[in-house]
Amino acid sequence: MQRSLTQGPITKNILLFALPLMFGNLLQQMYNIADTWVVGRFLGADALAAVGSSYTLMTFLTSILLGLCMGSGAAVSMQYGSGETEKMRQSVFQSFLLIAGIALVLNLLVYLGLNGILWVLRVPAELCPLMKDYLLIIFLGIAATFFDTIRKLLRAIGNSVVPLAFLAVSAILNVILDLVCVLVLDWGVKGTAVATVFSQYVSGVGIGLYTLKKFPQLCPKRSDCRWDRKNLANILNLSVMTSVQQSIMNFGILMVQGLVNSFGTVIMAAFAAAVKIDSFAYMPVQDFGNAFSTYVAQNYGANRPDRIKKGIRSAGLTSAVFCIVISVLVCAFAAPLMGIFIDPAQTEIIAAGVQYLRIEGACYIGIGVLFLLYGYYRAVNQPGMSVILTIASLGTRVALAYLLSATPLGVTGIWLSVPIGWALADAIGIGYYLKKRT
């Protein structure tokens, strides 16, 4: 089902468009949650620390491609909103070639530089063999990120249901294969990597074939398969800057992961489990921000500034209410949530994770506002502003993490740096919007 966001009730349409995105990301998170649960419960703290650290690395690597996918989706959404169907198909063709080429290069580079990557991440020597076993297989999933281009294109034209269906199949398959590969075949951390990669390709190939058959308006014709410099420049303006923004954001997180690793296996394992809970908790506002971005992009392409202003008020209120509710829940149930992934006997690990969750969880409204700002500036063709906000947020986080962790605060200083970074970026983004409006 395609949904035009340039007419009709604003809040209702954004929410209806956002809900499949939320469920889709929920299913996407099941990849990581299933891996974390199986590894934490059946393979032990060392394996959990290794897989958790690998997850942060993979998030950084795939963020480069996901940023390109998001930027390309924004370009297609604008062209869809303005009715430029031929130009839209050219954008699809050029985006595919760009993202496929970068995916192949990235895959080659990570295999060649694996030992150097482990050194930069300050992985403890006893965890290096486990992490290598996992990464050698999970790196094959980088190329599968290419298929996310198709999901982003379908969402760009207002269809968020089809990507949800294919993610559901993939997520269920991943959970089943996780259990089979680890508990039945006894493949250890390699088994969780095999399950994830195989499931990703099943979903990607499936949605690709379905789109070819059911969405011909997105499939480039022979006449569309050419390089249009002006159109390519527009795609690159949105894609490269969005990719830079995503990469900077996750590179900062990767640097923080290296600092966390220096505190040893207990903190690594606590961080691995707590980050999954954290990401799961604020995931709906992230997806709501993406839905809001599509809403703004379509109305920007249709020259409807009145609807954009109304949408900002509606989205801000909706996001704030949700953030407050989820903050209360995470803070109240931090210990039971950690117990899902960690054996209750591992009290030291659970205590460290609970501290992280209560500090981050109390401040979710900060990241909720930041996701809306990212979506807005990307949609109105100002992706450079998203990069500035990311640098402000992550630069503050990384700098404070290293500074505060060297004080008596220790690892608590790392946790405190996160909401401080969110608050600074929010202040810059809102201030810039108000200044441009006046």
Tab-separated table of C-alpha atoms in Angstrom:
chain	number	residue	atom	x	y	z
A	1	MET	CA	0.000	0.000	0.000
A	2	GLN	CA	1.356	3.402	-1.035
A	3	ARG	CA	0.546	6.385	1.172
A	4	SER	CA	0.579	10.026	0.112
A	5	LEU	CA	1.516	12.241	3.048
A	6	THR	CA	0.713	15.492	1.275
A	7	GLN	CA	-2.975	15.405	2.184
A	8	GLY	CA	-5.317	14.207	4.910
A	9	PRO	CA	-4.954	14.186	8.736
A	10	ILE	CA	-1.328	14.889	9.649
A	11	THR	CA	-0.811	13.044	12.928
A	12	LYS	CA	-2.858	10.048	11.863
A	13	ASN	CA	-1.043	9.687	8.530
A	14	ILE	CA	2.426	9.977	10.069
A	15	LEU	CA	1.548	7.409	12.729
A	16	LEU	CA	-0.013	4.991	10.229
A	17	PHE	CA	3.082	5.284	8.066
A	18	ALA	CA	5.409	4.997	11.066
A	19	LEU	CA	3.835	1.893	12.616
A	20	PRO	CA	5.055	-0.566	9.949
A	21	LEU	CA	8.490	1.081	10.191
A	22	MET	CA	8.472	0.497	13.941
A	23	PHE	CA	7.413	-3.112	13.601
A	24	GLY	CA	9.983	-3.558	10.838
A	25	ASN	CA	12.784	-2.204	12.975
A	26	LEU	CA	11.502	-4.283	15.859
A	27	LEU	CA	11.973	-7.340	13.685
A	28	GLN	CA	15.363	-6.033	12.530
A	29	GLN	CA	16.407	-5.705	16.171
A	30	MET	CA	15.430	-9.328	16.695
A	31	TYR	CA	18.559	-10.278	14.745
A	32	ASN	CA	20.749	-8.723	17.406
A	33	ILE	CA	18.518	-9.553	20.360
A	34	ALA	CA	18.337	-13.226	19.357
A	35	ASP	CA	22.118	-13.355	18.961
A	36	THR	CA	22.648	-11.622	22.315
A	37	TRP	CA	20.165	-13.845	24.155
A	38	VAL	CA	21.526	-17.104	22.737
A	39	VAL	CA	25.163	-16.076	23.237
A	40	GLY	CA	24.636	-14.595	26.716
A	41	ARG	CA	22.584	-17.502	28.003
A	42	PHE	CA	24.336	-20.461	26.363
A	43	LEU	CA	27.901	-19.420	25.462
A	44	GLY	CA	28.913	-17.239	28.424
A	45	ALA	CA	30.227	-13.770	29.259
A	46	ASP	CA	33.351	-13.958	27.069
A	47	ALA	CA	31.328	-14.843	23.979
A	48	LEU	CA	28.794	-12.106	24.783
A	49	ALA	CA	31.571	-9.528	25.142
A	50	ALA	CA	33.069	-10.575	21.784
A	51	VAL	CA	29.747	-10.561	19.901
A	52	GLY	CA	28.676	-7.288	21.534
A	53	SER	CA	31.875	-5.538	20.508
A	54	SER	CA	31.470	-6.957	16.984
A	55	TYR	CA	27.934	-5.559	16.832
A	56	THR	CA	29.223	-2.020	17.418
A	57	LEU	CA	31.784	-2.491	14.642
A	58	MET	CA	29.191	-3.857	12.209
A	59	THR	CA	26.819	-1.005	13.031
A	60	PHE	CA	29.541	1.455	12.051
A	61	LEU	CA	30.400	-0.354	8.804
A	62	THR	CA	26.803	-0.817	7.651
A	63	SER	CA	25.944	2.763	8.639
A	64	ILE	CA	28.028	3.958	5.687
A	65	LEU	CA	25.731	2.084	3.313
A	66	LEU	CA	22.548	2.795	5.271
A	67	GLY	CA	23.304	6.512	5.092
A	68	LEU	CA	23.538	6.237	1.308
A	69	CYS	CA	20.261	4.291	1.267
A	70	MET	CA	18.514	6.929	3.399
A	71	GLY	CA	19.800	9.792	1.262
A	72	SER	CA	18.750	8.057	-1.951
A	73	GLY	CA	15.336	7.396	-0.415
A	74	ALA	CA	14.971	11.100	0.408
A	75	ALA	CA	15.749	12.026	-3.221
A	76	VAL	CA	13.204	9.500	-4.525
A	77	SER	CA	10.600	10.681	-2.001
A	78	MET	CA	10.940	14.298	-3.172
A	79	GLN	CA	10.599	13.244	-6.816
A	80	TYR	CA	7.620	11.057	-5.976
A	81	GLY	CA	5.971	13.965	-4.157
A	82	SER	CA	6.529	16.295	-7.149
A	83	GLY	CA	5.353	13.684	-9.696
A	84	GLU	CA	8.707	13.353	-11.530
A	85	THR	CA	8.431	9.621	-12.287
A	86	GLU	CA	11.094	9.428	-15.000
A	87	LYS	CA	13.603	11.287	-12.867
A	88	MET	CA	12.667	9.023	-9.960
A	89	ARG	CA	13.542	5.885	-11.969
A	90	GLN	CA	16.877	7.441	-12.964
A	91	SER	CA	17.563	8.040	-9.278
A	92	VAL	CA	16.845	4.383	-8.526
A	93	PHE	CA	19.306	3.230	-11.205
A	94	GLN	CA	22.074	5.581	-10.135
A	95	SER	CA	21.555	4.823	-6.449
A	96	PHE	CA	21.810	1.072	-7.034
A	97	LEU	CA	25.126	1.348	-8.853
A	98	LEU	CA	26.569	3.748	-6.292
A	99	ILE	CA	25.633	1.648	-3.262
A	100	ALA	CA	26.574	-1.708	-4.818
A	101	GLY	CA	30.033	-0.433	-5.743
A	102	ILE	CA	30.724	0.976	-2.283
A	103	ALA	CA	29.457	-2.229	-0.620
A	104	LEU	CA	31.956	-4.349	-2.569
A	105	VAL	CA	34.881	-2.042	-1.775
A	106	LEU	CA	33.957	-1.914	1.910
A	107	ASN	CA	33.729	-5.708	2.119
A	108	LEU	CA	37.213	-6.081	0.641
A	109	LEU	CA	38.742	-3.495	2.991
A	110	VAL	CA	37.425	-5.025	6.222
A	111	TYR	CA	38.756	-8.478	5.408
A	112	LEU	CA	42.189	-7.076	4.586
A	113	GLY	CA	42.279	-4.936	7.737
A	114	LEU	CA	40.759	-7.332	10.306
A	115	ASN	CA	43.804	-7.564	12.606
A	116	GLY	CA	44.217	-3.794	12.607
A	117	ILE	CA	40.551	-3.323	13.472
A	118	LEU	CA	40.874	-5.562	16.541
A	119	TRP	CA	43.918	-3.600	17.687
A	120	VAL	CA	42.149	-0.247	17.307
A	121	LEU	CA	39.191	-1.551	19.323
A	122	ARG	CA	41.550	-2.563	22.157
A	123	VAL	CA	40.009	-6.033	22.295
A	124	PRO	CA	41.457	-8.079	25.179
A	125	ALA	CA	43.782	-10.840	23.936
A	126	GLU	CA	41.604	-13.606	25.366
A	127	LEU	CA	38.616	-12.429	23.303
A	128	CYS	CA	40.405	-11.969	19.955
A	129	PRO	CA	39.944	-15.582	18.712
A	130	LEU	CA	36.206	-15.505	19.454
A	131	MET	CA	35.771	-12.108	17.832
A	132	LYS	CA	37.715	-13.189	14.725
A	133	ASP	CA	35.580	-16.313	14.327
A	134	TYR	CA	32.439	-14.178	14.460
A	135	LEU	CA	33.641	-11.340	12.235
A	136	LEU	CA	34.990	-13.529	9.428
A	137	ILE	CA	31.423	-14.720	8.820
A	138	ILE	CA	29.365	-11.672	9.812
A	139	PHE	CA	31.381	-9.452	7.423
A	140	LEU	CA	29.621	-11.305	4.574
A	141	GLY	CA	26.457	-9.523	5.692
A	142	ILE	CA	27.852	-6.099	4.736
A	143	ALA	CA	26.984	-6.673	1.083
A	144	ALA	CA	23.453	-7.698	2.127
A	145	THR	CA	22.953	-4.111	3.327
A	146	PHE	CA	22.647	-3.274	-0.378
A	147	PHE	CA	19.144	-4.752	-0.295
A	148	ASP	CA	18.171	-2.116	2.253
A	149	THR	CA	18.135	0.263	-0.712
A	150	ILE	CA	14.974	-1.466	-1.913
A	151	ARG	CA	13.312	-1.138	1.492
A	152	LYS	CA	14.137	2.567	1.628
A	153	LEU	CA	12.784	3.108	-1.908
A	154	LEU	CA	9.489	1.415	-1.089
A	155	ARG	CA	9.172	3.567	2.034
A	156	ALA	CA	10.031	6.654	-0.022
A	157	ILE	CA	6.876	6.163	-2.095
A	158	GLY	CA	4.793	5.598	1.042
A	159	ASN	CA	4.868	1.776	1.247
A	160	SER	CA	6.136	0.594	4.616
A	161	VAL	CA	4.136	-2.654	4.765
A	162	VAL	CA	6.001	-4.795	2.205
A	163	PRO	CA	9.426	-4.259	3.847
A	164	LEU	CA	7.804	-5.220	7.157
A	165	ALA	CA	6.547	-8.544	5.764
A	166	PHE	CA	9.960	-9.587	4.439
A	167	LEU	CA	11.680	-8.532	7.657
A	168	ALA	CA	9.220	-10.697	9.615
A	169	VAL	CA	10.160	-13.775	7.607
A	170	SER	CA	13.855	-13.016	7.996
A	171	ALA	CA	13.667	-12.340	11.747
A	172	ILE	CA	11.767	-15.551	12.481
A	173	LEU	CA	14.221	-17.519	10.339
A	174	ASN	CA	17.146	-15.954	12.203
A	175	VAL	CA	15.801	-16.935	15.631
A	176	ILE	CA	15.249	-20.533	14.499
A	177	LEU	CA	18.695	-20.783	12.899
A	178	ASP	CA	20.353	-19.218	15.972
A	179	LEU	CA	18.980	-21.983	18.158
A	180	VAL	CA	19.789	-24.729	15.647
A	181	CYS	CA	23.346	-23.555	14.907
A	182	VAL	CA	24.296	-22.999	18.557
A	183	LEU	CA	22.310	-25.618	20.511
A	184	VAL	CA	22.029	-28.424	17.950
A	185	LEU	CA	25.070	-28.064	15.680
A	186	ASP	CA	27.288	-26.619	18.452
A	187	TRP	CA	28.922	-24.034	16.155
A	188	GLY	CA	29.401	-21.472	18.927
A	189	VAL	CA	29.670	-17.793	17.947
A	190	LYS	CA	30.156	-18.858	14.323
A	191	GLY	CA	26.631	-20.281	14.388
A	192	THR	CA	25.041	-16.971	15.376
A	193	ALA	CA	26.913	-15.247	12.544
A	194	VAL	CA	25.802	-17.863	9.988
A	195	ALA	CA	22.176	-17.531	11.111
A	196	THR	CA	22.220	-13.735	10.794
A	197	VAL	CA	23.905	-13.562	7.392
A	198	PHE	CA	21.769	-16.285	5.816
A	199	SER	CA	18.555	-14.658	7.069
A	200	GLN	CA	19.620	-11.248	5.739
A	201	TYR	CA	20.158	-12.601	2.233
A	202	VAL	CA	16.849	-14.478	2.239
A	203	SER	CA	15.025	-11.245	3.090
A	204	GLY	CA	17.043	-9.143	0.621
A	205	VAL	CA	16.667	-11.409	-2.396
A	206	GLY	CA	12.983	-11.927	-1.622
A	207	ILE	CA	12.090	-8.238	-1.449
A	208	GLY	CA	14.145	-7.595	-4.594
A	209	LEU	CA	12.199	-10.153	-6.637
A	210	TYR	CA	8.877	-8.969	-5.220
A	211	THR	CA	9.608	-5.341	-6.074
A	212	LEU	CA	10.528	-6.225	-9.659
A	213	LYS	CA	7.124	-7.831	-10.115
A	214	LYS	CA	4.801	-5.613	-8.068
A	215	PHE	CA	6.317	-2.108	-8.267
A	216	PRO	CA	7.213	-1.416	-11.901
A	217	GLN	CA	7.202	2.351	-11.246
A	218	LEU	CA	10.423	1.866	-9.276
A	219	CYS	CA	12.093	-0.359	-11.860
A	220	PRO	CA	14.325	1.607	-14.268
A	221	LYS	CA	13.580	1.206	-17.969
A	222	ARG	CA	16.388	0.926	-20.501
A	223	SER	CA	16.087	4.643	-21.244
A	224	ASP	CA	16.547	5.411	-17.534
A	225	CYS	CA	19.851	3.516	-17.289
A	226	ARG	CA	22.115	6.460	-17.958
A	227	TRP	CA	24.103	8.970	-15.968
A	228	ASP	CA	22.311	12.247	-15.483
A	229	ARG	CA	24.904	14.514	-13.877
A	230	LYS	CA	22.393	16.934	-12.413
A	231	ASN	CA	20.288	14.159	-10.910
A	232	LEU	CA	23.383	12.334	-9.675
A	233	ALA	CA	24.603	15.537	-8.024
A	234	ASN	CA	21.283	15.802	-6.175
A	235	ILE	CA	21.489	12.173	-5.022
A	236	LEU	CA	25.094	12.609	-3.909
A	237	ASN	CA	24.254	15.818	-2.068
A	238	LEU	CA	21.683	13.955	0.006
A	239	SER	CA	23.327	10.509	0.114
A	240	VAL	CA	26.928	11.412	0.836
A	241	MET	CA	26.077	13.891	3.565
A	242	THR	CA	23.601	11.458	5.141
A	243	SER	CA	26.211	8.698	4.932
A	244	VAL	CA	28.801	10.977	6.526
A	245	GLN	CA	26.322	11.807	9.272
A	246	GLN	CA	25.577	8.123	9.938
A	247	SER	CA	29.266	7.199	9.758
A	248	ILE	CA	30.371	9.950	12.142
A	249	MET	CA	27.642	8.969	14.563
A	250	ASN	CA	28.607	5.314	14.604
A	251	PHE	CA	32.349	5.983	14.468
A	252	GLY	CA	31.933	7.929	17.688
A	253	ILE	CA	30.103	4.968	19.189
A	254	LEU	CA	32.914	2.705	17.949
A	255	MET	CA	35.486	4.878	19.712
A	256	VAL	CA	33.442	4.649	22.886
A	257	GLN	CA	33.339	0.854	22.428
A	258	GLY	CA	37.136	0.827	22.380
A	259	LEU	CA	37.148	2.739	25.663
A	260	VAL	CA	34.589	0.353	27.162
A	261	ASN	CA	36.763	-2.603	26.090
A	262	SER	CA	39.643	-1.203	28.124
A	263	PHE	CA	37.577	-1.749	31.312
A	264	GLY	CA	37.537	-5.535	30.803
A	265	THR	CA	35.113	-8.371	30.134
A	266	VAL	CA	32.529	-7.512	32.829
A	267	ILE	CA	31.902	-3.996	31.506
A	268	MET	CA	32.058	-5.230	27.893
A	269	ALA	CA	29.378	-7.856	28.579
A	270	ALA	CA	27.201	-5.370	30.514
A	271	PHE	CA	27.517	-2.813	27.718
A	272	ALA	CA	26.703	-5.439	25.059
A	273	ALA	CA	23.431	-6.395	26.751
A	274	ALA	CA	22.447	-2.871	27.886
A	275	VAL	CA	22.992	-1.358	24.428
A	276	LYS	CA	20.574	-3.891	22.930
A	277	ILE	CA	17.916	-2.905	25.474
A	278	ASP	CA	18.705	0.779	24.969
A	279	SER	CA	18.469	0.559	21.173
A	280	PHE	CA	15.244	-1.430	21.416
A	281	ALA	CA	13.711	1.143	23.779
A	282	TYR	CA	14.291	4.238	21.660
A	283	MET	CA	13.842	2.434	18.341
A	284	PRO	CA	10.195	3.587	17.917
A	285	VAL	CA	11.152	7.278	18.111
A	286	GLN	CA	13.948	6.646	15.613
A	287	ASP	CA	11.445	5.146	13.195
A	288	PHE	CA	8.972	7.907	13.930
A	289	GLY	CA	11.736	10.352	12.972
A	290	ASN	CA	12.222	8.490	9.675
A	291	ALA	CA	8.474	8.564	8.995
A	292	PHE	CA	8.435	12.270	9.812
A	293	SER	CA	11.319	12.747	7.362
A	294	THR	CA	9.324	11.086	4.571
A	295	TYR	CA	6.329	13.263	5.465
A	296	VAL	CA	8.416	16.434	5.290
A	297	ALA	CA	10.184	15.335	2.071
A	298	GLN	CA	6.910	14.632	0.245
A	299	ASN	CA	5.410	17.968	1.326
A	300	TYR	CA	8.659	19.768	0.530
A	301	GLY	CA	8.544	18.281	-2.982
A	302	ALA	CA	4.861	19.227	-3.287
A	303	ASN	CA	5.604	22.792	-2.026
A	304	ARG	CA	3.360	22.514	1.056
A	305	PRO	CA	5.188	24.513	3.779
A	306	ASP	CA	1.952	24.890	5.738
A	307	ARG	CA	1.705	21.130	6.266
A	308	ILE	CA	5.377	20.925	7.192
A	309	LYS	CA	4.905	23.454	10.026
A	310	LYS	CA	1.839	21.650	11.338
A	311	GLY	CA	3.668	18.334	11.087
A	312	ILE	CA	6.575	19.646	13.175
A	313	ARG	CA	4.243	20.524	16.056
A	314	SER	CA	2.405	17.217	15.837
A	315	ALA	CA	5.560	15.097	15.576
A	316	GLY	CA	7.268	16.924	18.435
A	317	LEU	CA	4.380	16.346	20.838
A	318	THR	CA	3.914	12.688	19.837
A	319	SER	CA	7.619	11.903	20.193
A	320	ALA	CA	7.859	13.652	23.575
A	321	VAL	CA	4.948	11.708	25.057
A	322	PHE	CA	6.363	8.390	23.927
A	323	CYS	CA	9.855	9.197	25.230
A	324	ILE	CA	8.535	10.037	28.689
A	325	VAL	CA	6.588	6.776	28.895
A	326	ILE	CA	9.485	4.614	27.732
A	327	SER	CA	11.919	6.409	30.074
A	328	VAL	CA	9.768	5.518	33.082
A	329	LEU	CA	9.521	1.873	31.991
A	330	VAL	CA	13.237	1.393	31.312
A	331	CYS	CA	14.295	3.009	34.588
A	332	ALA	CA	11.769	0.967	36.584
A	333	PHE	CA	12.535	-2.402	34.975
A	334	ALA	CA	16.265	-2.081	34.233
A	335	ALA	CA	17.286	-5.085	36.352
A	336	PRO	CA	14.691	-7.551	34.957
A	337	LEU	CA	15.560	-6.413	31.423
A	338	MET	CA	19.244	-7.157	32.003
A	339	GLY	CA	18.222	-10.542	33.405
A	340	ILE	CA	16.822	-11.517	30.008
A	341	PHE	CA	20.352	-11.669	28.581
A	342	ILE	CA	22.544	-12.282	31.636
A	343	ASP	CA	22.481	-15.162	34.121
A	344	PRO	CA	21.144	-13.760	37.433
A	345	ALA	CA	24.244	-15.159	39.132
A	346	GLN	CA	26.373	-12.621	37.192
A	347	THR	CA	25.458	-9.829	39.610
A	348	GLU	CA	28.421	-7.606	38.732
A	349	ILE	CA	27.509	-7.554	35.047
A	350	ILE	CA	23.827	-6.897	35.780
A	351	ALA	CA	24.652	-4.035	38.163
A	352	ALA	CA	26.841	-2.316	35.560
A	353	GLY	CA	24.121	-2.687	32.923
A	354	VAL	CA	21.412	-1.336	35.227
A	355	GLN	CA	23.476	1.771	35.931
A	356	TYR	CA	23.891	2.384	32.187
A	357	LEU	CA	20.178	1.917	31.469
A	358	ARG	CA	19.008	4.262	34.232
A	359	ILE	CA	21.321	7.054	33.132
A	360	GLU	CA	20.461	6.753	29.435
A	361	GLY	CA	16.809	5.867	29.985
A	362	ALA	CA	16.074	8.979	32.006
A	363	CYS	CA	17.052	11.145	29.017
A	364	TYR	CA	15.311	9.520	26.020
A	365	ILE	CA	13.477	12.733	25.197
A	366	GLY	CA	16.854	14.129	24.117
A	367	ILE	CA	17.411	11.515	21.446
A	368	GLY	CA	13.727	11.658	20.427
A	369	VAL	CA	14.103	15.349	19.536
A	370	LEU	CA	17.415	14.642	17.800
A	371	PHE	CA	15.879	12.020	15.501
A	372	LEU	CA	13.200	14.521	14.445
A	373	LEU	CA	15.894	17.107	13.701
A	374	TYR	CA	17.892	14.618	11.633
A	375	GLY	CA	14.772	13.722	9.635
A	376	TYR	CA	13.724	17.321	9.098
A	377	TYR	CA	17.064	18.615	7.808
A	378	ARG	CA	17.525	15.584	5.558
A	379	ALA	CA	14.039	16.071	4.075
A	380	VAL	CA	14.419	19.804	3.313
A	381	ASN	CA	17.667	19.207	1.428
A	382	GLN	CA	19.955	20.398	4.223
A	383	PRO	CA	21.819	17.177	5.073
A	384	GLY	CA	24.873	19.200	6.056
A	385	MET	CA	22.995	20.369	9.147
A	386	SER	CA	22.448	16.738	10.155
A	387	VAL	CA	26.202	16.236	9.981
A	388	ILE	CA	26.760	19.272	12.227
A	389	LEU	CA	24.289	17.904	14.783
A	390	THR	CA	25.977	14.504	14.682
A	391	ILE	CA	29.410	16.016	15.207
A	392	ALA	CA	28.065	18.046	18.129
A	393	SER	CA	26.373	15.028	19.711
A	394	LEU	CA	29.080	12.420	19.124
A	395	GLY	CA	32.020	14.776	19.462
A	396	THR	CA	30.764	15.761	22.902
A	397	ARG	CA	30.083	12.138	23.805
A	398	VAL	CA	33.518	10.875	22.794
A	399	ALA	CA	35.449	13.778	24.331
A	400	LEU	CA	33.546	13.617	27.621
A	401	ALA	CA	33.714	9.812	27.735
A	402	TYR	CA	37.512	9.875	27.615
A	403	LEU	CA	37.777	12.847	29.992
A	404	LEU	CA	35.265	11.707	32.605
A	405	SER	CA	36.332	8.051	32.594
A	406	ALA	CA	39.813	9.209	33.689
A	407	THR	CA	38.286	10.800	36.819
A	408	PRO	CA	36.936	8.990	39.902
A	409	LEU	CA	33.663	8.589	37.969
A	410	GLY	CA	35.300	5.837	35.929
A	411	VAL	CA	32.914	4.001	33.615
A	412	THR	CA	29.987	6.117	34.894
A	413	GLY	CA	31.577	9.054	33.080
A	414	ILE	CA	31.154	7.174	29.785
A	415	TRP	CA	27.450	6.710	30.434
A	416	LEU	CA	26.929	10.367	31.436
A	417	SER	CA	28.556	11.655	28.245
A	418	VAL	CA	25.712	10.332	26.086
A	419	PRO	CA	22.733	12.457	27.257
A	420	ILE	CA	24.980	15.517	27.498
A	421	GLY	CA	25.803	15.097	23.791
A	422	TRP	CA	22.112	14.725	22.909
A	423	ALA	CA	21.233	17.930	24.768
A	424	LEU	CA	23.928	19.982	23.017
A	425	ALA	CA	22.894	18.773	19.544
A	426	ASP	CA	19.209	19.454	20.297
A	427	ALA	CA	20.003	23.016	21.352
A	428	ILE	CA	21.960	23.646	18.134
A	429	GLY	CA	19.317	22.093	15.853
A	430	ILE	CA	16.356	23.895	17.425
A	431	GLY	CA	18.253	27.174	17.587
A	432	TYR	CA	19.155	26.993	13.894
A	433	TYR	CA	15.547	26.203	12.935
A	434	LEU	CA	14.182	29.136	14.927
A	435	LYS	CA	16.795	31.478	13.483
A	436	LYS	CA	16.005	30.462	9.870
A	437	ARG	CA	12.272	30.752	10.517
A	438	THR	CA	12.618	34.358	11.691
